[in-house]
Coordinates of C-alpha atoms in Angstrom, one line a residue:
Chain N
X279 CA -2.4 3.7 5.2
X280 CA -5.4 5.4 3.5
X281 CA -7.7 7.1 6.1
X282 CA -11.1 7.9 4.3
X283 CA -13.8 10.2 5.6
X284 CA -16.1 7.4 6.3
X285 CA -13.4 6.2 8.8
X286 CA -13.7 9.5 10.6
X287 CA -17.4 9.1 10.7
X288 CA -17.1 5.9 12.3
X289 CA -14.4 7.3 14.7
X290 CA -16.9 10.2 15.7
X291 CA -19.5 7.7 16.4
X292 CA -17.2 5.7 18.6
X293 CA -16.1 9.0 20.4
X294 CA -19.7 10.0 20.9
X295 CA -20.7 6.6 22.4
X296 CA -17.5 6.9 24.3
X297 CA -18.7 10.1 25.8
X298 CA -21.8 8.6 26.9
X299 CA -19.8 5.8 28.4
X300 CA -17.5 8.1 30.4
X301 CA -20.3 10.4 31.4
X302 CA -22.2 7.4 32.7
X303 CA -25.1 8.1 30.2
X304 CA -27.5 5.5 29.1
X305 CA -26.1 3.2 26.2
X306 CA -26.9 -0.1 24.9
X307 CA -24.8 -2.7 26.7
X308 CA -23.5 -4.5 23.5
X309 CA -22.5 -1.2 22.0
X310 CA -20.8 -0.1 25.2
X311 CA -18.6 -3.2 25.2
X312 CA -17.8 -2.9 21.3
X313 CA -16.9 0.8 21.7
X314 CA -14.8 0.4 24.8
X315 CA -12.9 -2.5 23.2
X316 CA -12.3 -0.2 20.1
X317 CA -11.3 2.9 22.2
X318 CA -8.9 0.7 24.3
X319 CA -7.2 -0.6 21.4
X320 CA -6.9 2.9 19.6
X321 CA -5.6 4.7 22.6
X322 CA -3.2 1.8 23.7
X323 CA -1.6 1.9 20.0
X324 CA -1.3 5.7 20.3
X325 CA 0.2 5.4 23.7
X326 CA 2.7 2.9 22.4
X327 CA 3.5 5.1 19.5
X328 CA 4.0 8.2 21.9
X329 CA 6.3 6.2 24.1
X330 CA 8.4 4.9 21.1
X331 CA 8.9 8.7 19.9
X332 CA 9.7 9.9 23.4
X333 CA 12.6 7.0 23.3
X334 CA 13.6 8.3 20.1
X335 CA 12.8 4.9 18.5
X336 CA 12.9 6.3 14.9
X337 CA 12.3 2.6 13.5
X338 CA 9.0 2.6 15.2
X339 CA 7.2 3.0 11.9
X340 CA 9.0 0.0 10.4
X341 CA 8.4 -2.1 13.4
X342 CA 5.0 -1.0 14.9
X343 CA 3.1 0.8 12.0
X344 CA -0.2 0.7 13.8
X345 CA 1.2 2.4 16.9
X346 CA 2.9 5.1 14.8
X347 CA -0.3 5.7 12.6
X348 CA -2.5 6.1 15.6
X349 CA -0.1 8.5 17.4
X350 CA 0.4 10.6 14.2
X351 CA -3.5 10.7 13.9
X352 CA -3.8 11.9 17.4
X353 CA -1.0 14.3 16.9
X354 CA -2.6 15.7 13.9
X355 CA -6.0 16.3 15.7
X356 CA -4.9 17.2 19.1
X357 CA -1.4 19.0 19.0
X358 CA -2.9 22.3 18.8
X359 CA -4.8 22.0 21.8
X360 CA -2.7 19.6 24.0
X361 CA 0.9 20.6 22.9
X362 CA 3.4 19.0 25.0
X363 CA 0.8 17.5 27.3
X364 CA -0.4 15.2 24.5
X365 CA 1.5 11.9 25.5
X366 CA 0.4 12.5 29.0
X367 CA -3.4 12.9 28.2
X368 CA -3.2 9.6 25.9
X369 CA -1.5 7.8 28.5
X370 CA -4.2 8.9 31.0
X371 CA -7.1 8.2 28.7
X372 CA -5.7 4.7 28.0
X373 CA -5.7 4.0 31.8
X374 CA -9.1 5.3 32.4
X375 CA -10.6 3.5 29.4
X376 CA -9.0 0.2 30.5
X377 CA -10.3 0.6 34.0
X378 CA -13.8 1.1 32.7
X379 CA -13.5 -1.9 30.7
X380 CA -12.4 -3.7 33.7
X381 CA -15.3 -2.3 35.8
X382 CA -12.9 -0.5 38.2
X383 CA -14.2 2.5 40.3
X384 CA -12.8 5.7 39.0
X385 CA -12.6 9.3 40.3
X386 CA -15.2 11.5 38.5
X387 CA -12.2 13.9 37.7
X388 CA -10.4 11.4 35.8
X389 CA -13.4 10.5 33.5
X390 CA -14.1 14.1 32.8
X391 CA -10.6 14.7 31.6
X392 CA -11.2 11.8 29.2
X393 CA -14.3 13.2 28.1
X394 CA -12.6 16.5 27.5
X395 CA -10.0 14.7 25.5
X396 CA -12.9 13.2 23.4
X397 CA -14.5 16.6 23.0
X398 CA -11.3 17.9 21.7
X399 CA -11.0 15.1 19.2
X400 CA -14.5 15.5 17.9
X401 CA -14.0 19.2 17.5
X402 CA -10.7 18.7 15.5
X403 CA -12.3 16.0 13.2
X404 CA -15.3 18.5 12.6
X405 CA -12.7 21.5 11.9
X406 CA -10.6 19.4 9.6
X407 CA -13.6 18.3 7.6
X408 CA -15.0 21.9 7.4
X409 CA -11.7 23.1 6.3
X410 CA -11.0 20.5 3.7
X411 CA -10.7 22.2 0.3
X412 CA -12.8 21.2 -2.7
X413 CA -11.1 19.1 -5.4
X414 CA -8.8 21.4 -7.5
X415 CA -9.3 21.6 -11.0
X416 CA -6.6 19.9 -13.0
X417 CA -4.8 21.7 -15.8
X418 CA -2.3 20.4 -18.4
X419 CA 0.0 23.0 -20.1
X420 CA 3.3 23.5 -21.2
X421 CA 5.4 25.5 -18.7
X422 CA 8.5 27.4 -20.0
Chain Q
X268 CA -39.7 16.0 2.9
X269 CA -37.0 18.5 2.8
X270 CA -35.0 19.2 -0.2
X271 CA -31.7 18.1 1.3
X272 CA -33.4 14.8 2.3
X273 CA -34.9 14.4 -1.2
X274 CA -31.6 15.0 -2.8
X275 CA -29.6 12.8 -0.4
X276 CA -32.2 10.0 -1.1
X277 CA -31.6 10.5 -5.0
X278 CA -28.0 10.3 -4.4
X279 CA -28.2 6.9 -2.4
X280 CA -30.6 5.5 -5.1
X281 CA -28.1 6.3 -7.8
X282 CA -25.2 4.8 -6.0
X283 CA -27.2 1.7 -5.5
X284 CA -27.8 1.4 -9.3
X285 CA -24.0 1.9 -9.9
X286 CA -23.4 -1.0 -7.4
X287 CA -26.0 -3.2 -9.3
X288 CA -24.2 -2.3 -12.5
X289 CA -20.8 -3.3 -10.8
X290 CA -22.2 -6.5 -9.6
X291 CA -23.0 -7.8 -13.0
X292 CA -19.4 -7.3 -14.3
X293 CA -17.1 -10.2 -14.3
X294 CA -14.0 -9.8 -12.3
X295 CA -11.0 -11.9 -13.4
X296 CA -9.4 -14.5 -11.1
X297 CA -10.5 -16.9 -8.3
X298 CA -10.6 -14.1 -5.6
X299 CA -13.8 -12.7 -4.3
X300 CA -12.1 -9.4 -3.3
X301 CA -14.3 -7.0 -5.5
X302 CA -17.5 -8.7 -4.5
X303 CA -16.7 -8.2 -0.8
X304 CA -16.0 -4.6 -1.5
X305 CA -19.2 -4.2 -3.2
X306 CA -21.0 -5.9 -0.3
X307 CA -19.2 -3.3 2.0
X308 CA -20.4 -0.3 -0.1
X309 CA -24.0 -1.8 -0.1
X310 CA -23.7 -1.9 3.7
X311 CA -22.8 1.7 3.8
X312 CA -25.6 2.5 1.5
X313 CA -28.2 0.4 3.7
X314 CA -27.0 2.5 6.7
X315 CA -27.2 5.7 5.0
X316 CA -30.8 4.7 4.1
X317 CA -31.6 3.9 7.6
X318 CA -30.4 7.3 8.6
X319 CA -32.8 9.0 5.9
X320 CA -35.7 6.7 7.3
X321 CA -35.0 7.9 10.9
X322 CA -34.9 11.4 9.7
X323 CA -38.5 11.1 8.5
X324 CA -39.8 10.1 11.9
X325 CA -42.1 13.1 12.8
X326 CA -41.2 13.1 16.6
X327 CA -37.4 13.6 16.0
X328 CA -36.0 17.0 16.7
X329 CA -34.8 19.3 14.0
X330 CA -31.3 19.2 15.1
X331 CA -31.4 15.4 15.1
X332 CA -33.0 15.3 11.5
X333 CA -30.2 17.7 10.4
X334 CA -27.4 15.4 11.9
X335 CA -28.8 12.2 10.4
X336 CA -29.2 13.8 6.9
X337 CA -25.7 15.2 7.2
X338 CA -24.3 11.9 8.1
X339 CA -26.2 10.1 5.3
X340 CA -24.7 12.6 2.7
X341 CA -21.3 12.0 4.4
X342 CA -21.7 8.2 3.8
X343 CA -23.0 8.9 0.2
X344 CA -20.2 10.9 -0.6
X345 CA -17.9 8.3 1.0
X346 CA -19.4 5.6 -1.1
X347 CA -18.9 7.5 -4.3
X348 CA -15.2 7.6 -3.5
X349 CA -15.1 3.8 -2.4
X350 CA -16.5 3.0 -5.7
X351 CA -13.4 4.2 -7.4
X352 CA -11.6 1.7 -5.4
X353 CA -12.8 -1.1 -7.7
X354 CA -12.5 0.9 -10.9
X355 CA -10.2 -0.9 -13.2
X356 CA -10.7 -4.2 -11.6
X357 CA -12.7 -5.9 -14.3
X358 CA -11.4 -7.7 -17.3
X359 CA -11.6 -4.8 -19.8
X360 CA -8.8 -3.1 -17.8
X361 CA -6.4 -5.5 -16.3
X362 CA -5.1 -8.4 -18.3
X363 CA -7.4 -11.3 -17.1
X364 CA -4.6 -13.9 -17.6
X365 CA -2.3 -12.5 -15.1
X366 CA -4.8 -12.1 -12.2
X367 CA -5.0 -15.9 -11.3
X368 CA -1.1 -16.3 -11.2
X369 CA -0.8 -13.1 -9.0
X370 CA -3.3 -14.7 -6.7
X371 CA -1.1 -17.7 -6.3
X372 CA 1.7 -15.4 -5.2
X373 CA -0.9 -14.0 -2.6
X374 CA -1.8 -17.4 -1.2
X375 CA 1.8 -18.6 -1.5
X376 CA 3.0 -15.7 0.6
X377 CA 0.3 -16.3 3.3
X378 CA -1.4 -13.1 2.7
X379 CA -4.7 -13.6 4.1
X380 CA -6.0 -10.0 3.8
X381 CA -8.8 -9.3 1.3
X382 CA -7.1 -8.5 -2.0
X383 CA -7.9 -7.2 -5.5
X384 CA -6.0 -6.2 -8.5
X385 CA -6.9 -3.5 -10.8
X386 CA -5.3 -1.5 -13.7
X387 CA -5.5 2.3 -14.0
X388 CA -4.3 4.7 -16.6
X389 CA -1.4 6.0 -14.6
X390 CA 2.4 5.1 -14.6
X391 CA 2.2 3.7 -11.3
X392 CA 2.4 0.4 -9.4
X393 CA 0.9 0.6 -5.8
X394 CA -0.3 -1.6 -2.9
X395 CA -3.0 0.6 -1.3
X396 CA -4.2 -0.3 2.1
X397 CA -7.8 0.6 3.5
X398 CA -8.5 -0.2 7.0
X399 CA -12.3 0.5 7.8
X400 CA -12.8 -2.4 10.3
X401 CA -14.4 0.2 12.6
X402 CA -17.2 1.0 10.1
X403 CA -19.3 -1.7 11.8
X404 CA -19.3 0.7 14.8
X405 CA -21.1 3.3 13.1
X406 CA -24.3 4.1 15.1
X407 CA -27.2 2.2 13.6
X408 CA -25.0 0.3 11.3
X409 CA -27.1 -2.2 9.1
X410 CA -26.9 -5.9 9.5
X411 CA -25.5 -6.0 6.0
X412 CA -22.7 -3.6 6.9
X413 CA -21.8 -5.4 10.0
X414 CA -21.6 -8.8 8.0
X415 CA -19.7 -7.1 5.1
X416 CA -17.4 -5.4 7.4
X417 CA -16.8 -8.7 9.3
X418 CA -16.3 -10.8 6.1
X419 CA -13.3 -8.5 4.9
X420 CA -9.9 -9.3 6.4
X421 CA -8.6 -5.9 7.0
X422 CA -6.6 -3.8 6.0
X423 CA -8.2 -4.5 2.6
X424 CA -5.3 -4.5 0.1
X425 CA -5.8 -3.2 -3.6
X426 CA -2.8 -3.8 -6.0
X427 CA -2.8 -1.3 -9.0
X428 CA -0.8 -1.8 -12.1
X429 CA -0.5 0.5 -15.1
X430 CA -3.1 -0.3 -17.9
X431 CA -3.2 -0.4 -21.5
X432 CA 0.3 0.8 -23.2
X433 CA 2.4 0.8 -20.1
X434 CA 0.9 -2.9 -19.1
X435 CA 3.6 -4.9 -20.6
X436 CA 3.7 -8.3 -19.0
X437 CA 7.4 -8.6 -18.0
X438 CA 6.9 -5.3 -16.2
X439 CA 4.3 -7.0 -14.1
X440 CA 7.1 -8.6 -12.0
X441 CA 6.9 -5.3 -10.0
X442 CA 3.8 -6.8 -8.5
X443 CA 6.2 -8.9 -6.6
X444 CA 7.3 -5.7 -4.7
X445 CA 3.8 -4.7 -4.1
X446 CA 2.9 -8.0 -2.4
X447 CA 6.1 -7.5 -0.5
X448 CA 4.6 -4.6 1.0
X449 CA 1.6 -6.8 2.3
X450 CA 4.1 -9.1 4.2
X451 CA 6.5 -6.2 5.4
X452 CA 5.3 -6.5 9.0
X453 CA 6.5 -10.2 9.1
X454 CA 10.1 -9.2 8.1
X455 CA 11.7 -8.2 11.3
X456 CA 15.6 -7.4 10.7
X457 CA 17.6 -6.5 14.0
X458 CA 18.4 -3.1 13.0
X459 CA 19.3 -1.9 16.6
X460 CA 23.2 -2.2 15.8
X461 CA 22.5 0.5 13.3
X462 CA 20.7 2.9 15.9
X463 CA 23.9 5.0 16.4
X464 CA 24.1 5.6 12.6
X465 CA 20.4 6.7 12.5
X466 CA 20.9 9.0 15.5
X467 CA 23.8 10.5 13.7
X468 CA 21.7 11.0 10.5
X469 CA 19.0 12.7 12.6
X470 CA 21.7 15.1 14.3
X471 CA 22.9 16.0 10.9
X472 CA 19.5 16.8 9.7
X473 CA 19.0 18.9 12.9
X474 CA 22.2 20.8 12.1
X475 CA 21.0 21.6 8.5
X476 CA 17.7 22.7 9.9
X477 CA 19.4 24.7 12.7
X478 CA 21.2 26.9 10.1
X479 CA 17.8 27.8 8.8
X480 CA 16.5 28.4 12.4
X481 CA 14.1 25.6 12.0
X482 CA 13.5 23.9 15.5
X483 CA 13.4 20.0 15.7
X484 CA 10.5 18.9 17.9
X485 CA 7.8 16.3 18.0
X486 CA 6.6 17.3 14.5
X487 CA 10.0 16.9 12.8
X488 CA 10.8 13.6 14.8
X489 CA 7.5 12.2 13.5
X490 CA 8.6 13.1 9.9
X491 CA 11.8 10.9 10.6
X492 CA 9.8 8.1 11.8
X493 CA 7.5 8.3 8.6
X494 CA 10.4 8.6 6.2
X495 CA 12.6 6.1 7.7
X496 CA 9.6 3.7 8.0
X497 CA 8.5 4.2 4.5
X498 CA 12.2 3.6 3.3
X499 CA 12.6 0.3 5.3
X500 CA 9.3 -0.8 4.1
X501 CA 10.4 -0.1 0.2
X502 CA 13.5 -2.1 0.8
X503 CA 11.6 -5.0 2.5
X504 CA 9.4 -5.0 -0.6
X505 CA 12.2 -4.8 -2.9
X506 CA 13.9 -7.8 -1.1
X507 CA 10.6 -10.0 -1.4
X508 CA 10.4 -9.2 -5.2
X509 CA 14.0 -10.1 -5.6
X510 CA 13.7 -13.4 -3.8
X511 CA 10.4 -14.0 -5.8
X512 CA 11.4 -13.2 -9.4
X513 CA 15.2 -12.6 -9.4
X514 CA 16.5 -10.6 -12.2
X515 CA 12.9 -10.4 -13.6
X516 CA 12.3 -7.9 -10.8
X517 CA 15.6 -6.0 -11.4
X518 CA 14.9 -5.4 -15.0
X519 CA 11.1 -4.6 -14.3
X520 CA 11.7 -2.2 -11.8
X521 CA 14.7 -0.3 -13.5
X522 CA 12.6 -0.4 -16.7
X523 CA 9.7 0.9 -15.2
X524 CA 11.6 3.7 -13.4
X525 CA 13.2 4.6 -16.8
X526 CA 10.0 5.1 -18.5
X527 CA 8.1 6.9 -15.6
X528 CA 10.2 9.8 -15.2
X529 CA 14.0 9.0 -14.7
X530 CA 14.2 11.0 -11.7
X531 CA 16.2 10.7 -8.5
X532 CA 13.2 8.8 -6.9
X533 CA 14.3 10.2 -3.6
X534 CA 11.1 11.4 -1.6
X535 CA 9.6 10.8 1.9
X536 CA 8.0 7.7 0.5
X537 CA 11.0 6.0 -1.5
X538 CA 14.7 6.0 -1.1
X539 CA 16.9 7.0 -4.0
X540 CA 16.5 5.0 -7.1
X541 CA 20.1 4.6 -7.8
X542 CA 20.6 3.3 -4.3
X543 CA 17.8 0.8 -4.9
X544 CA 19.2 -0.2 -8.1
X545 CA 22.7 -0.5 -6.9
X546 CA 21.4 -2.8 -3.9
X547 CA 19.5 -5.1 -6.4
X548 CA 22.4 -5.2 -8.8
X549 CA 24.6 -6.3 -5.8
X550 CA 22.2 -9.1 -5.0
X551 CA 22.2 -10.4 -8.5
X552 CA 26.1 -10.7 -8.4
X553 CA 26.0 -12.8 -5.1
X554 CA 26.6 -16.7 -4.9
X555 CA 27.9 -19.1 -7.3
X556 CA 26.3 -19.3 -9.8
X557 CA 24.8 -15.8 -9.4
X558 CA 21.8 -14.6 -11.3
X559 CA 24.2 -12.2 -13.3
X560 CA 26.7 -15.1 -14.3
X561 CA 23.7 -17.2 -15.5
X562 CA 22.4 -14.4 -17.6
X563 CA 25.7 -13.7 -19.1
X564 CA 26.4 -17.5 -19.7
X565 CA 22.9 -18.1 -21.4
X566 CA 22.6 -14.9 -23.3
X567 CA 26.1 -13.9 -24.1
X568 CA 25.3 -10.5 -22.8
X569 CA 27.1 -9.0 -19.8
X570 CA 24.4 -7.8 -17.1
X571 CA 25.2 -4.2 -16.1
X572 CA 23.7 -2.0 -13.5
X573 CA 22.3 0.4 -16.1
X574 CA 21.3 -2.2 -18.6
X575 CA 17.8 -1.2 -19.1
X576 CA 17.7 2.1 -17.1
X577 CA 20.6 4.3 -18.5
X578 CA 18.8 7.5 -18.0
X579 CA 17.8 7.2 -14.2
X580 CA 19.2 10.1 -12.4
X581 CA 22.1 9.4 -10.0
X582 CA 22.0 11.3 -6.8
X583 CA 24.9 13.8 -6.5
X584 CA 26.5 15.1 -3.3
X585 CA 24.4 15.7 0.0
X586 CA 24.8 19.6 0.0
X587 CA 23.8 19.9 -3.6
X588 CA 20.9 17.5 -3.3
X589 CA 19.5 19.1 -0.3
X590 CA 19.5 22.5 -2.1
X591 CA 17.5 20.8 -4.9
X592 CA 15.2 18.8 -2.8
X593 CA 14.1 21.5 -0.4
X594 CA 12.7 23.3 -3.3
X595 CA 10.2 20.6 -3.8
X596 CA 9.9 18.8 -0.3
X597 CA 10.6 21.5 2.0
X598 CA 13.6 21.9 4.4
X599 CA 12.4 19.3 7.0
X600 CA 11.8 16.4 4.7
X601 CA 14.6 17.3 2.5
X602 CA 17.2 17.3 5.2
X603 CA 15.8 14.0 6.7
X604 CA 15.9 12.2 3.3
X605 CA 19.3 13.4 2.5
X606 CA 20.9 12.4 5.8
X607 CA 19.3 9.0 5.9
X608 CA 20.7 7.7 2.8
X609 CA 24.0 6.4 4.4
X610 CA 22.4 4.8 7.4
X611 CA 19.7 3.1 5.2
X612 CA 22.2 1.8 2.7
X613 CA 24.4 0.4 5.6
X614 CA 21.6 -1.7 7.0
X615 CA 19.9 -2.7 3.7
X616 CA 21.7 -6.0 3.6
X617 CA 20.2 -6.9 6.9
X618 CA 16.7 -6.3 5.3
X619 CA 17.4 -8.4 2.3
X620 CA 18.6 -11.2 4.6
X621 CA 15.5 -11.0 6.9
X622 CA 13.3 -11.2 4.0
X623 CA 15.0 -14.2 2.7
X624 CA 14.6 -15.8 6.2
X625 CA 10.8 -15.0 6.2
X626 CA 10.4 -16.6 2.9
X627 CA 12.4 -19.7 3.6
X628 CA 10.2 -20.3 6.6
X629 CA 6.8 -19.5 5.1
X630 CA 7.1 -19.5 1.5
X631 CA 10.0 -21.6 0.4
X632 CA 8.2 -22.8 -2.7
X633 CA 8.1 -19.2 -4.1
X634 CA 12.0 -18.4 -3.9
X635 CA 13.5 -18.1 -7.3
X636 CA 17.0 -19.3 -7.4
X637 CA 20.0 -18.9 -10.0
X638 CA 19.6 -22.6 -10.7
X639 CA 15.9 -22.3 -11.7
X640 CA 16.9 -19.2 -13.8
X641 CA 19.4 -21.4 -15.6
X642 CA 17.0 -24.1 -16.2
X643 CA 14.5 -21.7 -17.4
X644 CA 16.6 -20.0 -19.9
X645 CA 17.8 -23.4 -21.2
X646 CA 14.3 -24.8 -21.5
X647 CA 12.4 -21.9 -22.8
X648 CA 14.5 -19.0 -24.2
X649 CA 15.2 -20.5 -27.7
X650 CA 11.7 -21.9 -28.0
X651 CA 10.0 -18.6 -27.2
X652 CA 12.0 -17.2 -30.1
X653 CA 10.3 -19.8 -32.2
X654 CA 6.8 -18.6 -30.9
X655 CA 6.4 -21.3 -28.2
X656 CA 5.4 -19.9 -25.0
X657 CA 6.7 -21.1 -21.8
X658 CA 3.9 -23.1 -20.5
X659 CA 5.1 -26.3 -19.0
X660 CA 8.3 -28.2 -18.7
X661 CA 9.3 -31.9 -18.4
X662 CA 10.3 -33.0 -14.9
X663 CA 11.4 -36.6 -15.0
X664 CA 8.9 -37.6 -17.7
X665 CA 6.1 -35.6 -15.9
X666 CA 4.8 -32.3 -17.4
X667 CA 4.7 -29.4 -14.8
X668 CA 3.1 -26.0 -15.2
X669 CA 5.7 -23.1 -15.3
X670 CA 5.4 -20.6 -12.4
X671 CA 4.9 -17.0 -13.2
X672 CA 8.5 -16.1 -12.3
X673 CA 9.7 -18.3 -14.8
X674 CA 7.4 -16.7 -17.5
X675 CA 8.7 -13.3 -16.3
X676 CA 12.3 -14.1 -16.4
X677 CA 12.2 -15.9 -19.7
X678 CA 10.3 -13.0 -20.9
X679 CA 12.8 -10.5 -19.8
X680 CA 15.7 -12.4 -21.3
X681 CA 13.9 -12.5 -24.6
X682 CA 12.9 -8.8 -24.4
X683 CA 16.5 -7.7 -23.8
X684 CA 18.5 -10.0 -25.8
X685 CA 16.4 -11.8 -28.5
X686 CA 13.8 -9.5 -29.8
X687 CA 15.4 -9.3 -33.2
X688 CA 15.1 -13.0 -33.6
X689 CA 11.4 -13.0 -33.5
X690 CA 9.7 -13.4 -36.8
X691 CA 9.4 -10.1 -38.7
X692 CA 5.8 -8.9 -39.3
X693 CA 5.4 -8.1 -43.1
X694 CA 4.4 -4.7 -44.5
X695 CA 5.7 -2.3 -41.6
X696 CA 8.7 -0.2 -41.3
X697 CA 11.7 -0.9 -39.4
X698 CA 10.9 1.1 -36.3
X699 CA 7.5 -0.4 -36.1
X700 CA 8.9 -4.0 -36.6
X701 CA 10.8 -3.9 -33.1
X702 CA 7.4 -2.6 -31.4
X703 CA 5.4 -5.3 -33.2
X704 CA 7.9 -8.1 -32.3
X705 CA 7.7 -6.8 -28.6
X706 CA 3.9 -6.9 -28.9
X707 CA 4.2 -10.5 -30.2
X708 CA 6.3 -11.5 -27.2
X709 CA 3.8 -9.8 -24.8
X710 CA 1.0 -11.7 -26.4
X711 CA 3.1 -15.0 -26.1
X712 CA 3.8 -14.3 -22.5
X713 CA 0.0 -13.6 -21.6
X714 CA -0.7 -17.0 -23.5
X715 CA 2.0 -18.7 -21.3
X716 CA 0.5 -17.0 -18.1
X717 CA -3.1 -18.3 -19.1
X718 CA -2.4 -21.7 -20.3
X719 CA 0.2 -22.6 -17.5
X720 CA -2.5 -21.4 -14.9
X721 CA -5.0 -23.7 -16.7
X722 CA -2.4 -26.6 -16.7
X723 CA -1.8 -26.1 -12.9
X724 CA -5.6 -26.0 -12.2
X725 CA -5.9 -29.2 -14.2
X726 CA -3.0 -30.7 -12.0
X727 CA -4.8 -29.8 -8.9
X728 CA -8.1 -31.4 -9.8

């Protein structure tokens, strides 16, 4: 699946709005609903991918490509900061986001850990964008 | 107004002009894919413009102004890239005659995604997926962006074919493979009985890497998942194309691979070429009559595995291949690719069977059979040698339009066995005569695609 930078910008906006949601900051109600729905979908897919990998289901990509692609994306962005805790952090975030969507009460600590994860994701996206090289010059020549 | 805001406004304005220019172009076929794509791009530009407008509100803090301009620049750069997505989709690049028949395959396969076809000057067939459904959640997304995002069925699919010199019509049978990728998620073979073989392959890869002191953790497991998934999907797509076009796909794929590098083909994205060819050849020999027996009966030429791809490289032993491959792919991908080959070849028949079941359930009309192949060669091969394109056939007194698979298969049979019987053009040398005859065949097949489509449209009215 091609990922284009515009998708990253949309993801950044979703994460920023998600931060407002988990930090109980004011946000337009319709946007809150849409963003939460998207976040639950994204994190649930990533969690399924992470569980399949833990179970050594190497056929996951063939059977559940969205789950694999989402987990691979999270792994790319968060492996450096979360390391082996990544599956646990994804599972925790999925649970918290689903609970918020269903308007259940949550401990502030649970929300702040999700906010922390969002911040890590935003930093990683910004870092990757800043480190992207310019398009390389193309050369055609005979090589011997 | 700051210099960067001015520069960004200028970029957005130029991009809008480019969209206006593209809107004036005729895109072939009945589909509205390129138009929807241009609407999506316009929506992104409207959103970028709204960021620039907000950035000029005097009460906004400087940091917010900087962010808005930066994001508008970001969208402008993206739009510039996204415009390349429709490059080559107009009639000057892709033979317009084939687009509508391809779209019949799309609808016949039950593909509901937004699709468009384009040609590019590269030896490459490709189905590219773009999923930007979340673009409507950009902060301050314009109404036009929300509407355009919602009108596209994501992921949007773009089928690329080689343009110009490499765009010989019979080779376009490979499009069947690309459309197979579009339905690959509906093909669900039960591969669990092969899990043990897969685990053994992964363990052998681990052993290879251990010798080089390379650990096998999450990152390496993800490579296994990615490579295995890509290979399974390639075989699903090969299977769909085989059931859609029969021998036409075998000839097209092998002929294309012969022209496009003749390498081993083995890579994280594709299983080895010789394995794919072997598997397809086995399929052509299955059943009674088989495609291979029909071909031999009707053309008096025995169908062999290497018929039109004698120079495609065959993989050699695992150790030697690993030593070669790790130079280009790196140790991890090379070890995984090499060790997966036997497991994947073992379960490939399950994939072909699952693809057939899927097509029998949802697209039975599109399945190309040996009987149909025999009828097609009986009715059209000789006529084509007399410059009569395969446009229609008599079915109990009623004229029926030929399908694209018929045209492609008759085309391949003529290309491989009858080119010397086409009328010789005058005034050119013997080498050029072969090329001229093949060009004549190409033109006849394009004519067949165009007129059979016209006939079908007329029948549908």
